[in-house]
Amino acid sequence: MGKRKRDSNDEGRAISTKTDHANSSLKARPGGVASLNSSRTTTIQIIAGSYDRVLHGLTATISDPPEKTTAPAPEVEFADTFLFNAHTSAIRCLALSPLPSLEDTTQSPKLILASGSTDERINLYHIAASVSRVPEGKGVPLPSLGPTRVQENPKNRELGSLLHHASSITALYFPTRSKLLSAAEDNTIAISRTRDWTVLSTIKAPIPKAVGRPSGDTAPLGGTPAGINDFAVHPSMKLMISVGKGEKCMRLWNLVTGKKAGVLTFESDILRGIGEGKWGSGQGRNVAWNGNGDEFIVGFERGAVVFGMDSKPKCRVVPTPVTKIHQIRYIFPETRDGQISDILAVSTEDGRIIFYSTSATNANQNHESESKPSVPTCKALGQLGGKALGLTMRIKDFEFVTSSGDEERKARSFIIIGSSDGSIRIWRLERAELEEDAPHTNGSSGADSARGPEMDCKDKVVNGSDKGLAHQVGKLLGTYESGNRITCLKAFIMLNSSAVPQTGTDDDWADEFDGIAGSDTESSYSSGS
């Protein structure tokens, strides 16, 4: 039997068809290696740390739906940018430096990413602030074993590690592009300069006194829980608040002198009002300032308390139903009458993000005694996720970002959520949905779009009329399964490639911090109890 000869014309047509298909698929992907961050798309860079020591970076390209079309187009497309084992143990915290200014061409068009872990190391990376610009026809997609494409950015690279702490890293923060603040369980807060990574100052908090035996079977005999849980810098860069383990108080620090400014002990009535009873630790776990700097919030295990500048409690946050709190942030810094009006967002153990107004409180309050009324509770404005939508996994961290508006489209706000099951969800949220007089009809807040075929919940639960639940707000745009147990998350909206200045260098990090880190000499400060 003779062999069949292959027709050269058929082979040429097959190769041409494959090439055309590859080029068409490459061009069809919004935000792909052959496309730029156009005015009709928004690209969000997401970085997630996990218990599994993995540092995962990915981009989410959100495109505006066509104005005149009936076919549903995908709104979010994910792409992996980097994925590797960054530490030898679990990653606990992340920090990103502020975005470069488009008007100042001397600033480097990059961000610094810092990751802290229980291995006592702080790893540093350069992250590109804009989408990688690849000329048309020269971009080659990298192979991927999963459904998500891989899009590397050559500007992302590792800088090194800092080893000036002697215990697990608990919190990281960039007040400006020139300084990094880091806290650890060795009861110190270090201030480092990003130009040469010299430790300029070290603030030492006192070790709490031992009161009984520490909780936990693995605690050593005579051991005392110690360490900084979290800290927050005032918008003026001259004041800082810290909360630590084993202490039922918070400490105020003067960043100009580097010394203690005061200690505020939490009253027992306040702790009982947020679920920190006789057997509670009473220690603050999170702390954050609002945009104006006229109030701050201290988060506990099952509640939070909002304080004014006079250090007196204004209101308290208690989720309904009662559950653990993991992260607190102020969002929507809108300016009204010369003042910034913020909304408080709280992530919970049962898969919700609840939004509160710190200026409005509930009318019906339960008084512990007629002579001394309890602190009023904040009014809930809405919530994302929860049992009604089938989203019950705890939310370890979340980020709030807002895109810049122009003549073609208005500014849009997004919330990126990282859960312990490894899922990263992107929600679109408008401030109008959280207004106190906003109408809440069945499904108008986007609850139907987030509800799958198996998520059948009653309208009264979605509208928040059952058991005091807040009504559902926002719209779920997309979900990414990372496969890792997420512990911390950071995100920012990437700049347009054509608008990013390219004249800056990696060492052009100006000295902008006017507080304690404004000095270029090394120093160390400590404070007694």
Short mmCIF file of C-alpha atoms in Angstrom, two decimals:
data_model
loop_
_atom_site.label_atom_id
_atom_site.label_comp_id
_atom_site.label_asym_id
_atom_site.label_seq_id
_atom_site.Cartn_x
_atom_site.Cartn_y
_atom_site.Cartn_z
CA MET A 1 0.00 0.00 0.00
CA GLY A 2 1.51 3.32 -1.11
CA LYS A 3 2.00 6.20 1.28
CA ARG A 4 -0.30 9.17 0.93
CA LYS A 5 1.55 12.35 0.08
CA ARG A 6 0.80 15.46 2.14
CA ASP A 7 -0.42 18.35 0.14
CA SER A 8 1.89 21.34 0.70
CA ASN A 9 -1.04 23.71 0.20
CA ASP A 10 -3.01 22.02 2.99
CA GLU A 11 0.00 22.24 5.32
CA GLY A 12 0.43 25.93 4.54
CA ARG A 13 -3.25 26.59 5.17
CA ALA A 14 -3.08 24.74 8.52
CA ILE A 15 -0.06 26.75 9.69
CA SER A 16 -1.68 29.97 8.56
CA THR A 17 -4.90 29.10 10.39
CA LYS A 18 -3.05 28.36 13.65
CA THR A 19 -1.04 31.58 13.40
CA ASP A 20 -4.13 33.65 12.69
CA HIS A 21 -5.97 32.01 15.58
CA ALA A 22 -3.08 32.70 17.99
CA ASN A 23 -2.86 36.32 16.91
CA SER A 24 -6.61 36.80 17.15
CA SER A 25 -6.74 35.23 20.62
CA LEU A 26 -3.87 37.45 21.72
CA LYS A 27 -5.55 40.61 20.50
CA ALA A 28 -8.93 39.64 21.90
CA ARG A 29 -7.74 39.60 25.49
CA PRO A 30 -8.20 42.98 27.17
CA GLY A 31 -5.06 44.04 28.98
CA GLY A 32 -3.02 41.26 27.33
CA VAL A 33 0.63 41.45 26.42
CA ALA A 34 -0.27 43.09 23.12
CA SER A 35 -2.69 45.62 24.54
CA LEU A 36 -2.27 48.72 26.71
CA ASN A 37 -4.20 50.06 29.66
CA SER A 38 -6.70 52.00 27.58
CA SER A 39 -9.26 54.48 28.78
CA ARG A 40 -11.99 51.83 28.57
CA THR A 41 -10.25 49.40 30.93
CA THR A 42 -8.98 49.47 34.51
CA THR A 43 -6.08 47.22 35.54
CA ILE A 44 -5.67 46.38 39.22
CA GLN A 45 -2.46 44.86 40.55
CA ILE A 46 -3.20 42.45 43.42
CA ILE A 47 -0.59 40.95 45.76
CA ALA A 48 -1.59 38.26 48.25
CA GLY A 49 0.41 36.55 51.00
CA SER A 50 -0.55 33.20 52.46
CA TYR A 51 0.05 30.69 55.25
CA ASP A 52 1.79 28.54 52.64
CA ARG A 53 4.71 31.04 52.35
CA VAL A 54 3.62 31.91 48.81
CA LEU A 55 3.63 35.48 47.52
CA HIS A 56 1.16 35.67 44.63
CA GLY A 57 0.85 38.61 42.26
CA LEU A 58 -1.89 38.92 39.67
CA THR A 59 -3.61 41.59 37.61
CA ALA A 60 -7.34 42.03 37.08
CA THR A 61 -8.32 43.90 33.92
CA ILE A 62 -11.83 45.31 34.26
CA SER A 63 -13.42 46.46 31.02
CA ASP A 64 -16.49 48.62 30.64
CA PRO A 65 -19.39 46.64 29.13
CA PRO A 66 -20.40 47.70 25.61
CA GLU A 67 -23.10 50.34 25.56
CA LYS A 68 -25.21 48.82 22.79
CA THR A 69 -24.99 45.06 22.93
CA THR A 70 -27.09 42.14 24.07
CA ALA A 71 -24.31 39.55 24.51
CA PRO A 72 -22.92 39.44 28.05
CA ALA A 73 -19.19 40.20 27.86
CA PRO A 74 -16.76 39.18 30.63
CA GLU A 75 -16.01 42.15 32.84
CA VAL A 76 -12.85 40.89 34.57
CA GLU A 77 -9.86 39.01 33.18
CA PHE A 78 -7.16 37.74 35.52
CA ALA A 79 -3.48 37.20 34.68
CA ASP A 80 -0.68 35.88 36.90
CA THR A 81 2.36 38.15 37.17
CA PHE A 82 4.49 36.32 39.77
CA LEU A 83 4.17 33.32 42.10
CA PHE A 84 6.95 32.02 44.35
CA ASN A 85 7.88 31.04 47.92
CA ALA A 86 8.95 34.36 49.41
CA HIS A 87 9.60 33.24 53.00
CA THR A 88 10.39 30.14 54.98
CA SER A 89 7.21 30.46 57.07
CA ALA A 90 3.79 32.08 56.90
CA ILE A 91 3.49 35.61 55.51
CA ARG A 92 1.71 37.87 58.00
CA CYS A 93 1.66 41.36 56.50
CA LEU A 94 2.29 43.37 53.33
CA ALA A 95 2.88 47.04 52.58
CA LEU A 96 3.03 49.12 49.39
CA SER A 97 4.67 52.50 48.97
CA PRO A 98 2.51 55.33 47.54
CA LEU A 99 2.12 55.63 43.77
CA PRO A 100 4.52 57.96 41.95
CA SER A 101 3.29 61.43 41.08
CA LEU A 102 2.59 61.94 37.39
CA GLU A 103 3.64 65.59 37.66
CA ASP A 104 7.04 64.87 39.23
CA THR A 105 9.28 63.27 36.60
CA THR A 106 12.10 62.70 39.11
CA GLN A 107 10.22 59.95 40.94
CA SER A 108 10.84 56.36 39.98
CA PRO A 109 7.90 54.79 38.06
CA LYS A 110 7.84 51.88 40.52
CA LEU A 111 6.49 50.94 43.92
CA ILE A 112 8.21 49.14 46.76
CA LEU A 113 6.52 46.03 48.11
CA ALA A 114 7.47 44.86 51.61
CA SER A 115 6.43 41.48 53.01
CA GLY A 116 6.75 40.43 56.64
CA SER A 117 6.75 36.89 57.98
CA THR A 118 7.20 34.86 61.12
CA ASP A 119 10.76 34.09 59.98
CA GLU A 120 11.80 37.58 61.25
CA ARG A 121 12.60 38.80 57.73
CA ILE A 122 11.26 41.72 55.71
CA ASN A 123 11.60 41.05 51.99
CA LEU A 124 11.63 43.98 49.56
CA TYR A 125 10.59 44.08 45.92
CA HIS A 126 10.17 46.59 43.12
CA ILE A 127 6.70 46.49 41.56
CA ALA A 128 5.90 48.26 38.29
CA ALA A 129 3.31 51.01 38.62
CA SER A 130 2.06 50.66 35.04
CA VAL A 131 1.06 47.89 32.67
CA SER A 132 3.93 46.39 30.71
CA ARG A 133 4.14 48.02 27.27
CA VAL A 134 4.81 45.46 24.55
CA PRO A 135 4.68 46.55 20.90
CA GLU A 136 2.00 45.04 18.72
CA GLY A 137 3.04 41.70 17.26
CA LYS A 138 6.05 41.20 19.59
CA GLY A 139 4.27 39.86 22.62
CA VAL A 140 4.46 36.10 23.16
CA PRO A 141 2.11 34.60 25.78
CA LEU A 142 3.90 32.42 28.33
CA PRO A 143 2.73 28.81 28.75
CA SER A 144 0.40 28.08 31.64
CA LEU A 145 -0.96 24.85 33.08
CA GLY A 146 -4.12 26.51 34.34
CA PRO A 147 -6.89 28.49 32.71
CA THR A 148 -5.34 31.80 33.78
CA ARG A 149 -2.72 33.26 31.44
CA VAL A 150 0.73 34.34 32.64
CA GLN A 151 1.86 37.91 32.02
CA GLU A 152 5.24 38.73 33.50
CA ASN A 153 6.46 42.28 33.94
CA PRO A 154 10.23 42.74 33.55
CA LYS A 155 10.18 45.69 35.96
CA ASN A 156 9.17 43.47 38.89
CA ARG A 157 12.32 42.36 40.71
CA GLU A 158 13.63 41.50 44.16
CA LEU A 159 15.65 44.04 46.16
CA GLY A 160 16.74 42.12 49.25
CA SER A 161 15.83 41.52 52.90
CA LEU A 162 15.92 43.42 56.19
CA LEU A 163 16.97 41.59 59.35
CA HIS A 164 16.83 44.24 62.06
CA HIS A 165 13.95 42.61 64.00
CA ALA A 166 14.43 39.72 66.42
CA SER A 167 10.94 38.23 66.22
CA SER A 168 7.95 37.75 63.93
CA ILE A 169 6.94 40.76 61.82
CA THR A 170 3.41 41.89 62.63
CA ALA A 171 2.81 45.18 60.73
CA LEU A 172 4.36 47.19 57.87
CA TYR A 173 3.52 50.65 56.58
CA PHE A 174 4.94 53.21 54.11
CA PRO A 175 3.93 56.72 55.29
CA THR A 176 5.72 58.15 52.21
CA ARG A 177 7.91 56.82 49.43
CA SER A 178 11.02 57.52 51.51
CA LYS A 179 10.31 55.71 54.80
CA LEU A 180 9.20 52.26 55.97
CA LEU A 181 7.78 51.56 59.43
CA SER A 182 7.86 47.97 60.70
CA ALA A 183 6.62 46.40 63.93
CA ALA A 184 7.39 42.99 65.38
CA GLU A 185 6.78 40.78 68.40
CA ASP A 186 10.03 42.01 69.94
CA ASN A 187 8.06 45.10 71.05
CA THR A 188 9.87 47.47 68.68
CA ILE A 189 8.80 49.72 65.82
CA ALA A 190 11.65 50.46 63.41
CA ILE A 191 11.82 53.35 60.93
CA SER A 192 13.95 52.63 57.86
CA ARG A 193 15.03 54.87 55.00
CA THR A 194 14.25 53.46 51.55
CA ARG A 195 17.21 55.16 49.88
CA ASP A 196 19.81 52.90 51.50
CA TRP A 197 17.61 50.88 53.92
CA THR A 198 19.32 52.26 57.00
CA VAL A 199 17.40 51.96 60.27
CA LEU A 200 17.10 55.58 61.40
CA SER A 201 15.13 55.11 64.62
CA THR A 202 13.76 52.37 66.83
CA ILE A 203 10.83 52.88 69.18
CA LYS A 204 10.76 50.38 72.02
CA ALA A 205 7.51 49.63 73.81
CA PRO A 206 7.65 48.17 77.33
CA ILE A 207 7.10 44.46 77.81
CA PRO A 208 3.79 43.91 79.66
CA LYS A 209 3.89 42.52 83.16
CA ALA A 210 2.95 38.88 83.64
CA VAL A 211 -0.55 38.44 85.05
CA GLY A 212 -1.17 34.73 85.63
CA ARG A 213 -0.17 32.01 83.20
CA PRO A 214 -0.43 32.81 79.48
CA SER A 215 -3.12 31.02 77.52
CA GLY A 216 -2.07 28.12 75.34
CA ASP A 217 -0.52 24.75 76.08
CA THR A 218 2.72 25.64 74.29
CA ALA A 219 3.42 28.78 76.32
CA PRO A 220 6.67 28.49 78.29
CA LEU A 221 6.64 28.62 82.04
CA GLY A 222 6.83 32.27 83.07
CA GLY A 223 6.41 33.42 79.49
CA THR A 224 4.47 36.60 78.82
CA PRO A 225 2.68 37.42 75.56
CA ALA A 226 4.44 40.43 74.06
CA GLY A 227 4.67 42.24 70.76
CA ILE A 228 3.13 45.02 68.70
CA ASN A 229 -0.13 43.89 67.11
CA ASP A 230 -0.68 46.95 64.92
CA PHE A 231 0.06 50.65 64.63
CA ALA A 232 -1.38 53.62 62.73
CA VAL A 233 0.29 56.91 61.76
CA HIS A 234 -1.73 60.13 61.91
CA PRO A 235 -2.21 61.93 58.55
CA SER A 236 0.01 64.76 59.88
CA MET A 237 2.90 62.24 60.20
CA LYS A 238 3.63 63.46 63.74
CA LEU A 239 1.56 61.11 65.88
CA MET A 240 1.24 57.33 66.03
CA ILE A 241 -0.95 54.88 67.94
CA SER A 242 0.07 51.31 68.71
CA VAL A 243 -1.65 48.35 70.34
CA GLY A 244 0.13 45.28 71.68
CA LYS A 245 -0.31 41.83 73.12
CA GLY A 246 -1.05 41.32 76.79
CA GLU A 247 -2.10 44.96 77.27
CA LYS A 248 -5.58 46.37 77.78
CA CYS A 249 -4.45 49.76 76.56
CA MET A 250 -3.12 51.67 73.57
CA ARG A 251 -0.03 53.84 73.39
CA LEU A 252 0.36 57.24 71.74
CA TRP A 253 3.79 58.15 70.32
CA ASN A 254 5.19 61.54 69.36
CA LEU A 255 7.04 60.94 66.09
CA VAL A 256 8.82 64.29 66.29
CA THR A 257 10.62 63.39 69.51
CA GLY A 258 10.23 59.62 69.36
CA LYS A 259 8.90 59.48 72.91
CA LYS A 260 5.70 58.28 74.50
CA ALA A 261 2.88 60.83 74.38
CA GLY A 262 0.43 58.92 76.55
CA VAL A 263 -1.21 55.63 77.49
CA LEU A 264 -4.98 55.10 77.31
CA THR A 265 -6.36 52.17 79.29
CA PHE A 266 -9.57 50.60 78.04
CA GLU A 267 -12.32 50.76 80.63
CA SER A 268 -14.05 47.56 81.67
CA ASP A 269 -17.46 48.92 80.61
CA ILE A 270 -16.19 49.52 77.09
CA LEU A 271 -14.64 46.06 76.87
CA ARG A 272 -17.85 44.38 78.04
CA GLY A 273 -19.83 46.28 75.43
CA ILE A 274 -17.81 44.72 72.59
CA GLY A 275 -17.72 41.17 73.94
CA GLU A 276 -14.42 41.35 75.84
CA GLY A 277 -15.72 40.03 79.13
CA LYS A 278 -14.02 38.41 82.09
CA TRP A 279 -12.25 35.80 80.01
CA GLY A 280 -11.37 38.09 77.10
CA SER A 281 -7.83 39.27 76.49
CA GLY A 282 -8.92 42.89 76.10
CA GLN A 283 -6.00 43.65 73.78
CA GLY A 284 -6.34 45.76 70.66
CA ARG A 285 -5.73 43.88 67.44
CA ASN A 286 -6.17 46.60 64.79
CA VAL A 287 -6.02 50.38 64.74
CA ALA A 288 -6.72 52.91 61.97
CA TRP A 289 -7.15 56.67 61.51
CA ASN A 290 -9.83 58.28 59.36
CA GLY A 291 -9.02 60.66 56.51
CA ASN A 292 -9.41 63.83 58.58
CA GLY A 293 -7.37 62.52 61.46
CA ASP A 294 -10.05 63.58 63.94
CA GLU A 295 -11.00 60.05 64.98
CA PHE A 296 -9.50 56.59 65.12
CA ILE A 297 -10.79 53.08 65.68
CA VAL A 298 -9.37 50.24 67.73
CA GLY A 299 -10.43 46.74 66.73
CA PHE A 300 -10.80 43.85 69.18
CA GLU A 301 -11.65 40.20 68.68
CA ARG A 302 -15.43 40.61 68.33
CA GLY A 303 -15.96 44.36 68.14
CA ALA A 304 -14.37 47.77 67.77
CA VAL A 305 -14.50 51.18 69.45
CA VAL A 306 -14.27 54.56 67.72
CA PHE A 307 -12.45 57.30 69.64
CA GLY A 308 -12.29 61.03 69.03
CA MET A 309 -9.23 63.25 69.24
CA ASP A 310 -9.96 63.70 72.93
CA SER A 311 -9.46 59.92 73.36
CA LYS A 312 -13.08 59.53 74.47
CA PRO A 313 -15.19 56.76 72.91
CA LYS A 314 -17.73 58.02 70.36
CA CYS A 315 -19.41 54.77 69.35
CA ARG A 316 -18.77 51.04 69.13
CA VAL A 317 -19.03 48.48 66.35
CA VAL A 318 -20.63 45.12 67.12
CA PRO A 319 -21.47 42.91 64.12
CA THR A 320 -24.93 41.34 64.01
CA PRO A 321 -24.90 38.38 64.47
CA VAL A 322 -21.84 38.48 66.72
CA THR A 323 -18.71 37.18 65.00
CA LYS A 324 -14.96 37.74 64.94
CA ILE A 325 -13.40 40.79 63.26
CA HIS A 326 -10.29 40.44 61.09
CA GLN A 327 -9.72 43.80 59.32
CA ILE A 328 -10.95 47.39 59.62
CA ARG A 329 -10.49 50.26 57.16
CA TYR A 330 -11.90 53.68 56.37
CA ILE A 331 -13.12 53.96 52.77
CA PHE A 332 -14.73 56.55 50.48
CA PRO A 333 -12.78 59.63 51.66
CA GLU A 334 -15.27 62.10 50.19
CA THR A 335 -14.87 65.84 50.94
CA ARG A 336 -17.99 67.55 52.21
CA ASP A 337 -18.01 71.13 53.52
CA GLY A 338 -14.23 71.09 53.75
CA GLN A 339 -14.22 67.88 55.81
CA ILE A 340 -13.51 64.32 54.72
CA SER A 341 -16.51 62.06 55.25
CA ASP A 342 -15.43 58.42 55.65
CA ILE A 343 -17.28 55.14 55.86
CA LEU A 344 -15.99 52.37 58.10
CA ALA A 345 -15.60 48.88 56.59
CA VAL A 346 -15.17 45.78 58.78
CA SER A 347 -14.44 42.23 57.59
CA THR A 348 -15.76 39.33 59.66
CA GLU A 349 -15.29 35.62 60.31
CA ASP A 350 -18.55 34.66 58.56
CA GLY A 351 -17.58 36.07 55.14
CA ARG A 352 -19.05 39.57 55.32
CA ILE A 353 -17.81 43.11 54.96
CA ILE A 354 -20.08 45.41 56.93
CA PHE A 355 -20.15 49.17 56.36
CA TYR A 356 -20.83 51.57 59.22
CA SER A 357 -21.33 55.28 59.68
CA THR A 358 -19.41 56.63 62.67
CA SER A 359 -21.44 59.85 62.67
CA ALA A 360 -24.82 58.09 62.95
CA THR A 361 -25.79 55.77 65.79
CA ASN A 362 -28.72 53.47 66.41
CA ALA A 363 -31.70 55.07 68.11
CA ASN A 364 -32.48 52.18 70.47
CA GLN A 365 -29.67 51.68 72.94
CA ASN A 366 -29.48 49.30 75.84
CA HIS A 367 -28.18 51.05 78.94
CA GLU A 368 -26.24 48.99 81.42
CA SER A 369 -27.33 51.34 84.18
CA GLU A 370 -29.37 54.49 84.36
CA SER A 371 -26.50 56.46 85.88
CA LYS A 372 -23.88 55.39 83.30
CA PRO A 373 -25.23 54.65 79.81
CA SER A 374 -23.26 52.43 77.46
CA VAL A 375 -21.43 53.70 74.36
CA PRO A 376 -23.85 53.92 71.40
CA THR A 377 -23.44 51.49 68.50
CA CYS A 378 -22.63 52.64 64.98
CA LYS A 379 -25.34 52.41 62.35
CA ALA A 380 -24.84 49.72 59.70
CA LEU A 381 -25.20 51.03 56.13
CA GLY A 382 -24.89 47.77 54.20
CA GLN A 383 -22.87 44.61 53.76
CA LEU A 384 -21.13 42.47 51.14
CA GLY A 385 -21.34 38.68 51.08
CA GLY A 386 -22.56 36.54 53.93
CA LYS A 387 -24.65 33.42 54.36
CA ALA A 388 -27.46 34.78 52.19
CA LEU A 389 -25.16 34.70 49.15
CA GLY A 390 -23.38 31.48 50.07
CA LEU A 391 -20.14 33.30 50.98
CA THR A 392 -19.30 32.20 54.52
CA MET A 393 -15.50 31.78 54.52
CA ARG A 394 -13.71 34.30 56.73
CA ILE A 395 -12.25 37.39 55.09
CA LYS A 396 -8.69 37.89 56.29
CA ASP A 397 -7.98 41.12 54.42
CA PHE A 398 -9.41 43.48 51.81
CA GLU A 399 -8.46 46.60 49.87
CA PHE A 400 -10.48 49.56 48.60
CA VAL A 401 -9.38 51.29 45.38
CA THR A 402 -10.94 54.01 43.23
CA SER A 403 -10.23 54.64 39.55
CA SER A 404 -9.78 58.19 38.29
CA GLY A 405 -12.65 59.54 36.21
CA ASP A 406 -12.45 61.51 32.98
CA GLU A 407 -14.75 62.91 30.31
CA GLU A 408 -15.53 59.46 28.90
CA ARG A 409 -16.47 57.73 32.14
CA LYS A 410 -16.93 58.44 35.81
CA ALA A 411 -14.74 57.23 38.64
CA ARG A 412 -15.50 53.74 39.90
CA SER A 413 -14.72 52.10 43.23
CA PHE A 414 -13.76 48.48 43.82
CA ILE A 415 -13.23 46.27 46.86
CA ILE A 416 -10.79 43.37 46.54
CA ILE A 417 -11.38 40.64 49.11
CA GLY A 418 -9.03 37.84 50.17
CA SER A 419 -10.54 34.83 51.96
CA SER A 420 -8.97 31.96 53.88
CA ASP A 421 -10.14 29.45 51.26
CA GLY A 422 -7.84 31.07 48.68
CA SER A 423 -10.48 32.97 46.72
CA ILE A 424 -9.95 36.58 45.65
CA ARG A 425 -13.16 38.42 44.78
CA ILE A 426 -13.59 41.81 43.18
CA TRP A 427 -16.72 43.80 43.96
CA ARG A 428 -17.85 47.08 42.46
CA LEU A 429 -19.35 49.46 45.00
CA GLU A 430 -20.84 52.94 44.74
CA ARG A 431 -21.06 55.37 47.63
CA ALA A 432 -24.69 56.10 46.75
CA GLU A 433 -25.56 52.56 47.83
CA LEU A 434 -24.33 53.34 51.34
CA GLU A 435 -26.19 56.60 51.81
CA GLU A 436 -28.65 56.57 54.68
CA ASP A 437 -31.55 57.63 52.44
CA ALA A 438 -30.62 55.33 49.53
CA PRO A 439 -33.48 53.09 48.31
CA HIS A 440 -32.97 49.36 48.85
CA THR A 441 -35.18 47.33 46.61
CA ASN A 442 -35.09 43.64 45.90
CA GLY A 443 -31.95 42.95 43.90
CA SER A 444 -31.16 46.59 43.15
CA SER A 445 -27.93 46.44 45.15
CA GLY A 446 -26.37 43.71 43.03
CA ALA A 447 -27.19 40.80 45.29
CA ASP A 448 -28.78 38.86 42.44
CA SER A 449 -25.64 39.16 40.33
CA ALA A 450 -23.50 37.64 43.10
CA ARG A 451 -25.99 34.87 43.84
CA GLY A 452 -25.35 31.68 41.92
CA PRO A 453 -27.98 29.07 40.97
CA GLU A 454 -27.49 27.31 44.29
CA MET A 455 -27.61 30.55 46.33
CA ASP A 456 -31.35 30.85 46.79
CA CYS A 457 -32.09 33.19 49.68
CA LYS A 458 -35.24 34.95 50.76
CA ASP A 459 -35.78 38.57 49.88
CA LYS A 460 -36.10 39.59 53.52
CA VAL A 461 -32.59 38.30 54.20
CA VAL A 462 -31.11 40.09 51.18
CA ASN A 463 -32.81 43.32 52.16
CA GLY A 464 -31.54 43.02 55.70
CA SER A 465 -34.88 42.89 57.49
CA ASP A 466 -34.16 39.54 59.16
CA LYS A 467 -32.30 39.38 62.49
CA GLY A 468 -30.98 42.91 62.08
CA LEU A 469 -28.80 42.10 59.07
CA ALA A 470 -27.72 45.00 56.86
CA HIS A 471 -28.93 45.07 53.27
CA GLN A 472 -26.73 43.74 50.48
CA VAL A 473 -24.77 46.26 48.39
CA GLY A 474 -22.26 46.08 45.58
CA LYS A 475 -21.90 43.82 42.55
CA LEU A 476 -19.59 40.82 42.28
CA LEU A 477 -17.45 41.19 39.14
CA GLY A 478 -15.17 38.17 39.28
CA THR A 479 -13.54 35.48 41.44
CA TYR A 480 -10.01 34.10 41.28
CA GLU A 481 -9.03 30.85 43.04
CA SER A 482 -5.41 31.12 44.18
CA GLY A 483 -5.23 27.74 45.89
CA ASN A 484 -3.45 29.20 48.94
CA ARG A 485 -4.75 30.20 52.37
CA ILE A 486 -4.60 33.98 52.15
CA THR A 487 -3.47 35.93 55.21
CA CYS A 488 -2.88 39.45 53.82
CA LEU A 489 -3.63 41.35 50.63
CA LYS A 490 -2.66 44.60 48.91
CA ALA A 491 -3.89 46.16 45.68
CA PHE A 492 -3.59 49.33 43.62
CA ILE A 493 -4.84 50.61 40.26
CA MET A 494 -2.04 50.57 37.72
CA LEU A 495 -1.27 53.77 35.86
CA ASN A 496 -1.52 54.27 32.12
CA SER A 497 1.78 53.35 30.48
CA SER A 498 1.88 56.50 28.39
CA ALA A 499 1.31 58.76 31.43
CA VAL A 500 4.01 57.31 33.72
CA PRO A 501 7.25 59.35 33.88
CA GLN A 502 10.26 57.36 32.70
CA THR A 503 13.06 59.73 33.73
CA GLY A 504 13.24 58.73 37.39
CA THR A 505 15.74 56.24 38.76
CA ASP A 506 15.51 53.57 41.41
CA ASP A 507 17.36 55.75 43.93
CA ASP A 508 15.18 58.83 43.49
CA TRP A 509 13.15 58.44 46.69
CA ALA A 510 12.78 61.93 48.15
CA ASP A 511 12.88 62.59 51.87
CA GLU A 512 9.30 63.60 52.61
CA PHE A 513 8.68 62.39 56.17
CA ASP A 514 8.65 65.35 58.58
CA GLY A 515 8.34 63.26 61.74
CA ILE A 516 10.99 61.29 63.59
CA ALA A 517 12.31 59.77 60.35
CA GLY A 518 13.13 63.19 58.94
CA SER A 519 16.57 62.93 60.53
CA ASP A 520 19.32 61.09 58.69
CA THR A 521 21.10 60.01 61.86
CA GLU A 522 20.50 56.72 63.60
CA SER A 523 18.83 56.85 66.98
CA SER A 524 16.93 54.65 69.41
CA TYR A 525 14.09 55.55 71.73
CA SER A 526 12.45 53.61 74.49
CA SER A 527 9.62 54.30 76.85
CA GLY A 528 8.67 52.89 80.16
CA SER A 529 5.20 51.85 81.12
#
